[in-house]
CSV table of C-alpha atoms in Angstrom, one decimal:
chain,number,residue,atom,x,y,z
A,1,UNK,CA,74.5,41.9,-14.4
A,2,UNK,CA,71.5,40.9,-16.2
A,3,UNK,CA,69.1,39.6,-13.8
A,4,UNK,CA,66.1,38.6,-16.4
A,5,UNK,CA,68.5,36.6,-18.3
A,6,UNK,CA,67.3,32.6,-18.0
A,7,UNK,CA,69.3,30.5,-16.0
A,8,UNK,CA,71.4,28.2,-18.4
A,9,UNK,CA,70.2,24.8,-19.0
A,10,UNK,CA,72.6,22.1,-18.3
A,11,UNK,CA,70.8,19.4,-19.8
A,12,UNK,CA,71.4,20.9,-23.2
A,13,UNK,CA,74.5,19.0,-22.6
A,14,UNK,CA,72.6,15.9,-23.0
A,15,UNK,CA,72.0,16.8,-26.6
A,16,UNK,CA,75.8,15.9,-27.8
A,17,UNK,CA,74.6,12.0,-27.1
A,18,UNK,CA,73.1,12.1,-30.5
A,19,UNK,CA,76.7,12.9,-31.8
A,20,UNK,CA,77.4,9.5,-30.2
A,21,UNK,CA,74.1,7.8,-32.2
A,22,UNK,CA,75.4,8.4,-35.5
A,23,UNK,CA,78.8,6.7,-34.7
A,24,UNK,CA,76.9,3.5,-33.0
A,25,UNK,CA,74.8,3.8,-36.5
A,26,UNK,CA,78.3,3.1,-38.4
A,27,UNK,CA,79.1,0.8,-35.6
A,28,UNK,CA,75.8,-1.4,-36.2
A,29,UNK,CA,77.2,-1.5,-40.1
A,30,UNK,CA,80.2,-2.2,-39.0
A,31,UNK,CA,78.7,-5.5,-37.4
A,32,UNK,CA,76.8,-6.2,-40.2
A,33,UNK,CA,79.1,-6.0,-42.7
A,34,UNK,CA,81.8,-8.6,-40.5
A,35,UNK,CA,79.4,-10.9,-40.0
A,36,UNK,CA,78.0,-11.2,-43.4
A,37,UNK,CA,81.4,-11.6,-44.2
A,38,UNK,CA,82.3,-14.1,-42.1
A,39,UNK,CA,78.7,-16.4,-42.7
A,40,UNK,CA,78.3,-16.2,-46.1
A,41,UNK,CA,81.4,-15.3,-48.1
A,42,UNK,CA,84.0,-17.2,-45.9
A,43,UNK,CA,82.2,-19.9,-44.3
A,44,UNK,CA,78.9,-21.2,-46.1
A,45,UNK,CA,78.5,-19.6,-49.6
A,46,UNK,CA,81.6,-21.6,-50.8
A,47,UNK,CA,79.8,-25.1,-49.4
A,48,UNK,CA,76.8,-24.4,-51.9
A,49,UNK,CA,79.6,-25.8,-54.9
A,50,UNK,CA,79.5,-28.3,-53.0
A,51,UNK,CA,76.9,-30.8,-53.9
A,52,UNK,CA,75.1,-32.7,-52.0
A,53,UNK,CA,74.3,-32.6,-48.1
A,54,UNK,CA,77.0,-29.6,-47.8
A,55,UNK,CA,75.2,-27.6,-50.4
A,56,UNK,CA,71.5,-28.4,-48.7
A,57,UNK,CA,73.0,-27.6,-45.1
A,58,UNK,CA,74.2,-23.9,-46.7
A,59,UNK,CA,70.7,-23.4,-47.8
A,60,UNK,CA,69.4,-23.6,-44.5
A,61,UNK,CA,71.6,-21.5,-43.2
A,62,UNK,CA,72.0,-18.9,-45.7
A,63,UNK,CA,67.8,-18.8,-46.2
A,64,UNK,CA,66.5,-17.9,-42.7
A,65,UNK,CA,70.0,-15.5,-42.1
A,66,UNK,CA,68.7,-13.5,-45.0
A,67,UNK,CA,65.5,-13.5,-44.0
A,68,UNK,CA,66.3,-12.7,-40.5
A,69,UNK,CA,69.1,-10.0,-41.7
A,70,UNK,CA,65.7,-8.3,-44.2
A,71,UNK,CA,63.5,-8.0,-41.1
A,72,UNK,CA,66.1,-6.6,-38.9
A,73,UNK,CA,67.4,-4.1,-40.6
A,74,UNK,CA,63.9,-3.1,-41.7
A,75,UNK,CA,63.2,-3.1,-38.2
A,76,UNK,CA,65.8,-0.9,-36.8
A,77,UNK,CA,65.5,1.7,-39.6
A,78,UNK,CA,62.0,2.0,-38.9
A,79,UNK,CA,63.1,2.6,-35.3
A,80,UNK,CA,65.5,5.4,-36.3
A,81,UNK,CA,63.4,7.4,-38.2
A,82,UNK,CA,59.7,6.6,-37.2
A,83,UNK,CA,59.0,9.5,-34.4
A,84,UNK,CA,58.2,8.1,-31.4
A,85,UNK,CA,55.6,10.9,-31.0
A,86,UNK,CA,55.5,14.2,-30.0
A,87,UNK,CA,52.7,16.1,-28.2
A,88,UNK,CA,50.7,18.7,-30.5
A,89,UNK,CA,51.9,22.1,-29.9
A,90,UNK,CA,49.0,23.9,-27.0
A,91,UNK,CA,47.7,20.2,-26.8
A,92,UNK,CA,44.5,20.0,-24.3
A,93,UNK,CA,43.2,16.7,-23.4
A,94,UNK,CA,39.5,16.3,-24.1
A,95,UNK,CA,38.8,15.9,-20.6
A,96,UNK,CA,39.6,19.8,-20.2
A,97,UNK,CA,37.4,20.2,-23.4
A,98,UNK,CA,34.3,19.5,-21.9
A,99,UNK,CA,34.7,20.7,-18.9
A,100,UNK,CA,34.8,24.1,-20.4
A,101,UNK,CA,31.2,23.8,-21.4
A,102,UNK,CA,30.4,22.7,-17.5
A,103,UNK,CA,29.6,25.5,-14.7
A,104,UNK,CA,32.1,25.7,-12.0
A,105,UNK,CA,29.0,24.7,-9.7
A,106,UNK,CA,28.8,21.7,-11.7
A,107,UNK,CA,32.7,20.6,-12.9
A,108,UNK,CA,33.0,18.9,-9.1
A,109,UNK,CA,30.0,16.4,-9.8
A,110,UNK,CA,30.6,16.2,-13.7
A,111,UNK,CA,34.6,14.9,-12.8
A,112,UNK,CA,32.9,12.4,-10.3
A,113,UNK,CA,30.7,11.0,-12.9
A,114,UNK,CA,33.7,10.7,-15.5
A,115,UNK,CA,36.0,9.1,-13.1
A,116,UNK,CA,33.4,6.4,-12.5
A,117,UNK,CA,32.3,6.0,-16.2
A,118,UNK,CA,34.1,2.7,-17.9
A,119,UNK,CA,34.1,1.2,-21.1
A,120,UNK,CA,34.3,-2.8,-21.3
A,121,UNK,CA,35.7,-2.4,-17.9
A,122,UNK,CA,38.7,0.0,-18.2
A,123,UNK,CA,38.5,3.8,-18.3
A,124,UNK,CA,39.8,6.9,-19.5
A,125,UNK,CA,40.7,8.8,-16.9
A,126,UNK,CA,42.8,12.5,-17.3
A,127,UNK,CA,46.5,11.9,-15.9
A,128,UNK,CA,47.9,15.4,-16.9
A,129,UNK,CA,50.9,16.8,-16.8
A,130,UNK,CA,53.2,20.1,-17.5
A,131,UNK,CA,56.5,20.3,-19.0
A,132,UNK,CA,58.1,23.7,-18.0
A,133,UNK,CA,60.8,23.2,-20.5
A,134,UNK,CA,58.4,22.7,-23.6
A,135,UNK,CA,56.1,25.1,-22.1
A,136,UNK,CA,53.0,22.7,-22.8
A,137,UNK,CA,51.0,20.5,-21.3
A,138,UNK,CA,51.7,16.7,-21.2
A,139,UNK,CA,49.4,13.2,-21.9
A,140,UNK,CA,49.7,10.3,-19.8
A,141,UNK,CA,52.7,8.8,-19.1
A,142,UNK,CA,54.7,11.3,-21.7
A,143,UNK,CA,58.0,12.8,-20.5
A,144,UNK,CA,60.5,14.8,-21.7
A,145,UNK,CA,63.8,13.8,-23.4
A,146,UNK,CA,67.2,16.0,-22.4
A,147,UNK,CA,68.8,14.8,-25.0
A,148,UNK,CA,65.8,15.0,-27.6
A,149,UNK,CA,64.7,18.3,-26.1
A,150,UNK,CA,60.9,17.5,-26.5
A,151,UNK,CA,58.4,15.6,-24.9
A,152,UNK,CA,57.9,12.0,-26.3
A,153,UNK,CA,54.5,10.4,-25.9
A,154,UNK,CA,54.6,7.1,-24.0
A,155,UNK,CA,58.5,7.2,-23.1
A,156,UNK,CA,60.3,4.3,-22.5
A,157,UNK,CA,63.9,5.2,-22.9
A,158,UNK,CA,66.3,7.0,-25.5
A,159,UNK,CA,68.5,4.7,-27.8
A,160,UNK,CA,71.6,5.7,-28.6
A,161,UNK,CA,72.3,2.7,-30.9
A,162,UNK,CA,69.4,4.2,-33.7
A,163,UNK,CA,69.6,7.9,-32.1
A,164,UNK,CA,66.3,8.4,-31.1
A,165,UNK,CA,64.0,8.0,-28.5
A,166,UNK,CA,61.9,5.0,-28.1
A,167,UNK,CA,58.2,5.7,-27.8
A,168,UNK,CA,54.6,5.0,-28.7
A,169,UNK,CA,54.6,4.9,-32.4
A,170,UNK,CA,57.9,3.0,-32.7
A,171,UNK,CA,57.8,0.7,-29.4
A,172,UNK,CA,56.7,-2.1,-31.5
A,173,UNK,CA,59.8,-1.2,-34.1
A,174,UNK,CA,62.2,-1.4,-31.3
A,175,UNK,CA,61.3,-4.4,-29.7
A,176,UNK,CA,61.6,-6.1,-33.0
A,177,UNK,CA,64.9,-4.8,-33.7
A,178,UNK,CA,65.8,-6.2,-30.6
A,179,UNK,CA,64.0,-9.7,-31.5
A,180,UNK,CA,65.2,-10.3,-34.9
A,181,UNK,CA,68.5,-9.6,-33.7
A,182,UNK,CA,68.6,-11.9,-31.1
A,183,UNK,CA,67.4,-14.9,-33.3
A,184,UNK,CA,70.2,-13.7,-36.1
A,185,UNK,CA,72.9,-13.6,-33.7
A,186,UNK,CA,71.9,-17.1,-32.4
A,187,UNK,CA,71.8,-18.6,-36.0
A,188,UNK,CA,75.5,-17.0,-36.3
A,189,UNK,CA,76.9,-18.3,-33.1
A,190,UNK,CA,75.9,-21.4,-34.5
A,191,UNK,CA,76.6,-21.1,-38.2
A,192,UNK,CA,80.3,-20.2,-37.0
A,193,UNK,CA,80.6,-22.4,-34.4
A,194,UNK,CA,82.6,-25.5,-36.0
A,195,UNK,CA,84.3,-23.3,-38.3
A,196,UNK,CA,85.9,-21.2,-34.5
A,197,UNK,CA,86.6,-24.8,-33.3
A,198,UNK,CA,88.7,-25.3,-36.4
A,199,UNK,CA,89.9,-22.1,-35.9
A,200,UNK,CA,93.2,-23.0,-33.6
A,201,UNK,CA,94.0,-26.1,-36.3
A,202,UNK,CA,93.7,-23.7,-39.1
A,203,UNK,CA,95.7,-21.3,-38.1
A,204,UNK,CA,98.7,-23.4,-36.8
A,205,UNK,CA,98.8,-25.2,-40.3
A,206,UNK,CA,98.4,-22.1,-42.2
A,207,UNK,CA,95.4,-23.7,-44.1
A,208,UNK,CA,93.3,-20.5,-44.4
A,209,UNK,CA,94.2,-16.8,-44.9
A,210,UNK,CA,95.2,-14.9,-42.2
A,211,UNK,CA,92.0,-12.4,-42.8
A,212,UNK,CA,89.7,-15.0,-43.0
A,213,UNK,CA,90.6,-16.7,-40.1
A,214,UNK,CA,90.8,-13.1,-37.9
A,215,UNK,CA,87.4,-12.2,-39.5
A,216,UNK,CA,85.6,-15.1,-38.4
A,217,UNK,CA,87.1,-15.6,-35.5
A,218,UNK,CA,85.7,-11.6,-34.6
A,219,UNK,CA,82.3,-12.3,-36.2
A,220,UNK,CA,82.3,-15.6,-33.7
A,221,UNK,CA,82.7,-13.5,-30.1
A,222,UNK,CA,80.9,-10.5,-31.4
A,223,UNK,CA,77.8,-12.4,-32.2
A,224,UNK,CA,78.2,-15.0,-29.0
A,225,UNK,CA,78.2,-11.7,-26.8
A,226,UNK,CA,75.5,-10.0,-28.4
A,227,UNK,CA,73.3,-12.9,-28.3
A,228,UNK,CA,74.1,-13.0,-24.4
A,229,UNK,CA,73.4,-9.6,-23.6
A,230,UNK,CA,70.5,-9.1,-25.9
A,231,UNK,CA,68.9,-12.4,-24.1
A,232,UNK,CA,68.3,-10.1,-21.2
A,233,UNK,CA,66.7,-7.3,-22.9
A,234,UNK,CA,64.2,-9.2,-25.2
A,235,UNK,CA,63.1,-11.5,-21.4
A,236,UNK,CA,63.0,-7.8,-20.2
A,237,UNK,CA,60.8,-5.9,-22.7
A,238,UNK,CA,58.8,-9.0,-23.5
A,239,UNK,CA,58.0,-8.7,-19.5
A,240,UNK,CA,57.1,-5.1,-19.5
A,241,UNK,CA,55.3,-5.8,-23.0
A,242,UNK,CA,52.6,-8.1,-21.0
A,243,UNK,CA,52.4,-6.2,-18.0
A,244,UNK,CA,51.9,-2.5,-20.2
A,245,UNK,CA,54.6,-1.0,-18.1
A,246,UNK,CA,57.6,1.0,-19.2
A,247,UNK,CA,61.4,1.2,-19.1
A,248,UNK,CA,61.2,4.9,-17.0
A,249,UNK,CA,57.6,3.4,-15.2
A,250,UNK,CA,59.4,0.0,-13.7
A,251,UNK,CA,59.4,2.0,-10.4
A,252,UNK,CA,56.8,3.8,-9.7
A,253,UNK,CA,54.7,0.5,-10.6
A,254,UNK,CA,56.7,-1.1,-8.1
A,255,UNK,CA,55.4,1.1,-5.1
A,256,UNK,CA,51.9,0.4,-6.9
A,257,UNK,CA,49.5,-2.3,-5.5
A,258,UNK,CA,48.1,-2.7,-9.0
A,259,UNK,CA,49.2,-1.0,-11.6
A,260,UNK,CA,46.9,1.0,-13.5
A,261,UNK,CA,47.8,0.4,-17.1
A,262,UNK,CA,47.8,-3.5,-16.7
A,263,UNK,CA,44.5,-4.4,-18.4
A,264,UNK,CA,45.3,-8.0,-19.7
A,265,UNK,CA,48.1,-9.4,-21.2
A,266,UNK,CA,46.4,-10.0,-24.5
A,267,UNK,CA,45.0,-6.2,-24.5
A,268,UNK,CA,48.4,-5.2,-23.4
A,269,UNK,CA,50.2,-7.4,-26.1
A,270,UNK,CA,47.8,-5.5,-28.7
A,271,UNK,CA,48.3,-1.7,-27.3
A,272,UNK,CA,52.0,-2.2,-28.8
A,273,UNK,CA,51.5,-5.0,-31.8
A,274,UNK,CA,48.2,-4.2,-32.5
A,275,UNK,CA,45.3,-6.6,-33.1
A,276,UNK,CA,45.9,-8.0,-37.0
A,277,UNK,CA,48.2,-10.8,-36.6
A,278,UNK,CA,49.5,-10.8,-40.5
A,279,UNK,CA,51.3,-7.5,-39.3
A,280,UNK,CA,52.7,-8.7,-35.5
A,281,UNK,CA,55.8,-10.0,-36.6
A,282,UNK,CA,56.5,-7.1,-39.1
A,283,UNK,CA,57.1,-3.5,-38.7
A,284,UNK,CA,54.0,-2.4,-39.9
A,285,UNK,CA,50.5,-1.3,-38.6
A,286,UNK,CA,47.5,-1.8,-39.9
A,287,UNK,CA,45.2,1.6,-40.7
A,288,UNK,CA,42.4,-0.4,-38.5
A,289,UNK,CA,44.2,-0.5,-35.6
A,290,UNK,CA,45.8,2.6,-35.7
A,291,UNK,CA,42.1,4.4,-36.0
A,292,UNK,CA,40.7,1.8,-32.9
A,293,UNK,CA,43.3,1.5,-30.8
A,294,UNK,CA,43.9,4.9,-29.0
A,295,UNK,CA,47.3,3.6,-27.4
A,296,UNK,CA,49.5,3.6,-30.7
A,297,UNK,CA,49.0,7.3,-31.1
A,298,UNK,CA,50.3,7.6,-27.7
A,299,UNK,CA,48.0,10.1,-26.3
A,300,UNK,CA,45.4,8.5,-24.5
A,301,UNK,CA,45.4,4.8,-22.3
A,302,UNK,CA,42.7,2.7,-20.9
A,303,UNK,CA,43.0,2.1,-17.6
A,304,UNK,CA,41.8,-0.4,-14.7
A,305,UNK,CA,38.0,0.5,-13.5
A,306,UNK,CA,39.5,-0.8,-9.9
A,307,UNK,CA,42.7,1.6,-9.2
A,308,UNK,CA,41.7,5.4,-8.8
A,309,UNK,CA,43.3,8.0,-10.9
């Protein structure tokens, strides 16, 4: 028996989730394609022959849906293949870097005077980990990924719906995915809405075909219970958003007196959005705040002057 041999790794195992992404990738199509079906082909496209008040009510359904359908699926394909961010390979934190240049008589009183330096109020500080499986060190509030097999800068969870993890350089993607598809599935809800009530009526007088009627009718409960359950997420995220707190960090800031990322809910807003409004609602940065704003690159964090590190 080969003692030296490394112990297997069972959360390798983890790694066969992704298989699982790329069928919820088909699934979200799948959703997609109904629904547009249902909204558009079936239900309000036909009313813009119309004339009249019919044809001006399609038009304001039909305008904002495509809109709303541009910007989300913009949104969620950013999230699938923008990297959330991964830690440079031998990555030292430029705390470490100066120390170097420090005497070991003087790195006590030097790391004093660092830890009490602040900037506009908030500060720096070096919260440093190691990751034995990536065999490298790791930023603030970075952890590794089982089913990613990397470290991902600024965790917050990983999605199997775009099959990837959600992180510091697509945070802002994801919660606009989640946004843009809670305000289209609302529109739909209600663009289908007298067309389900008519449903029953329809389908006893054999008025409409059979795939119609099934279509919208599935379109009608798929969208009502995704608007429902994506409700909760986008009061969720919007919370964690304004207190600069993530998914994986919910508890440890519980057992916290004050948490030590929370610098404002404006500054907080803007470590995810970034400070050009024009580009809040998109999913976009601006080259100015991803050069001033340390947090989108995912490696370093201001912090309260008033919680130690």
């Amino acid at each position: 028996m080969d003692f030296g041999q490394a112990a297997p790794n069972p959360f390798r195992l983890c790694s066969g989730l992704r298989v699982l992404g790329y069928l919820m990738i088909l699934m979200v199509a799948a959703i997609v394609g109904v629904t547009y079906y249902a909204v558009v082909i079936v239900v309000w496209s036909p009313r813009l022959l119309h004339g009249g008040l019919s044809s001006a009510l399609a038009l304001v359904v039909l305008v904002p849906f495509h809109l709303l359908l541009v910007l989300l699926i913009w949104s969620y394909f950013m999230v699938v293949f923008r990297d959330p961010g991964m830690v440079p390979v031998n990555w030292r934190p430029t705390f470490d870097v100066e120390s170097l240049e420090i005497t070991s008589s003087d790195s006590v009183a030097h790391e004093s005077r660092l830890s009490s330096e602040s900037s506009s109020g908030f500060e720096r500080r070096p919260n440093i980990g190691y990751c034995n499986v990536c065999q490298n060190n790791k930023p603030p509030r970075c952890h590794h990924c089982s089913v990613c097999q990397r470290c991902v800068l600024k965790m917050d969870h990983h999605c199997v719906w775009v099959v990837n993890c959600v992180g510091a350089r697509n945070y802002k993607f994801f919660l606009l995915f989640l946004l843009y598809t809670f305000l289209e599935t609302i529109l739909d809800t209600l663009a289908l809405l007298p067309h389900f009530i008519t449903f029953f009526g329809d389908a006893k007088n054999h008025s409409s075909s059979a795939q119609n009627l099934a279509v919208t009718f599935i379109a009608f409960v798929l969208n009502l219970a995704f608007s429902l359950s994506l409700l909760c997420f986008v009061v969720m995220h919007s919370s964690l958003v304004l207190s600069n707190t993530t998914t994986i960090e919910v508890y440890e800031k519980k057992k916290a007196v004050t948490w030590k990322y929370d610098i404002g809910r404006r500054k907080n807003f803007e470590q995810v959005f970034g400070t050009k409004k024009i580009f809040w609602f998109l999913p976009l940065f601006s080259e100015k705040d991803l050069e001033n704003i340390p947090a989108l690159g995912g490696l370093e964090f201001p912090m309260r002057s008033d919680v130690e590190a």
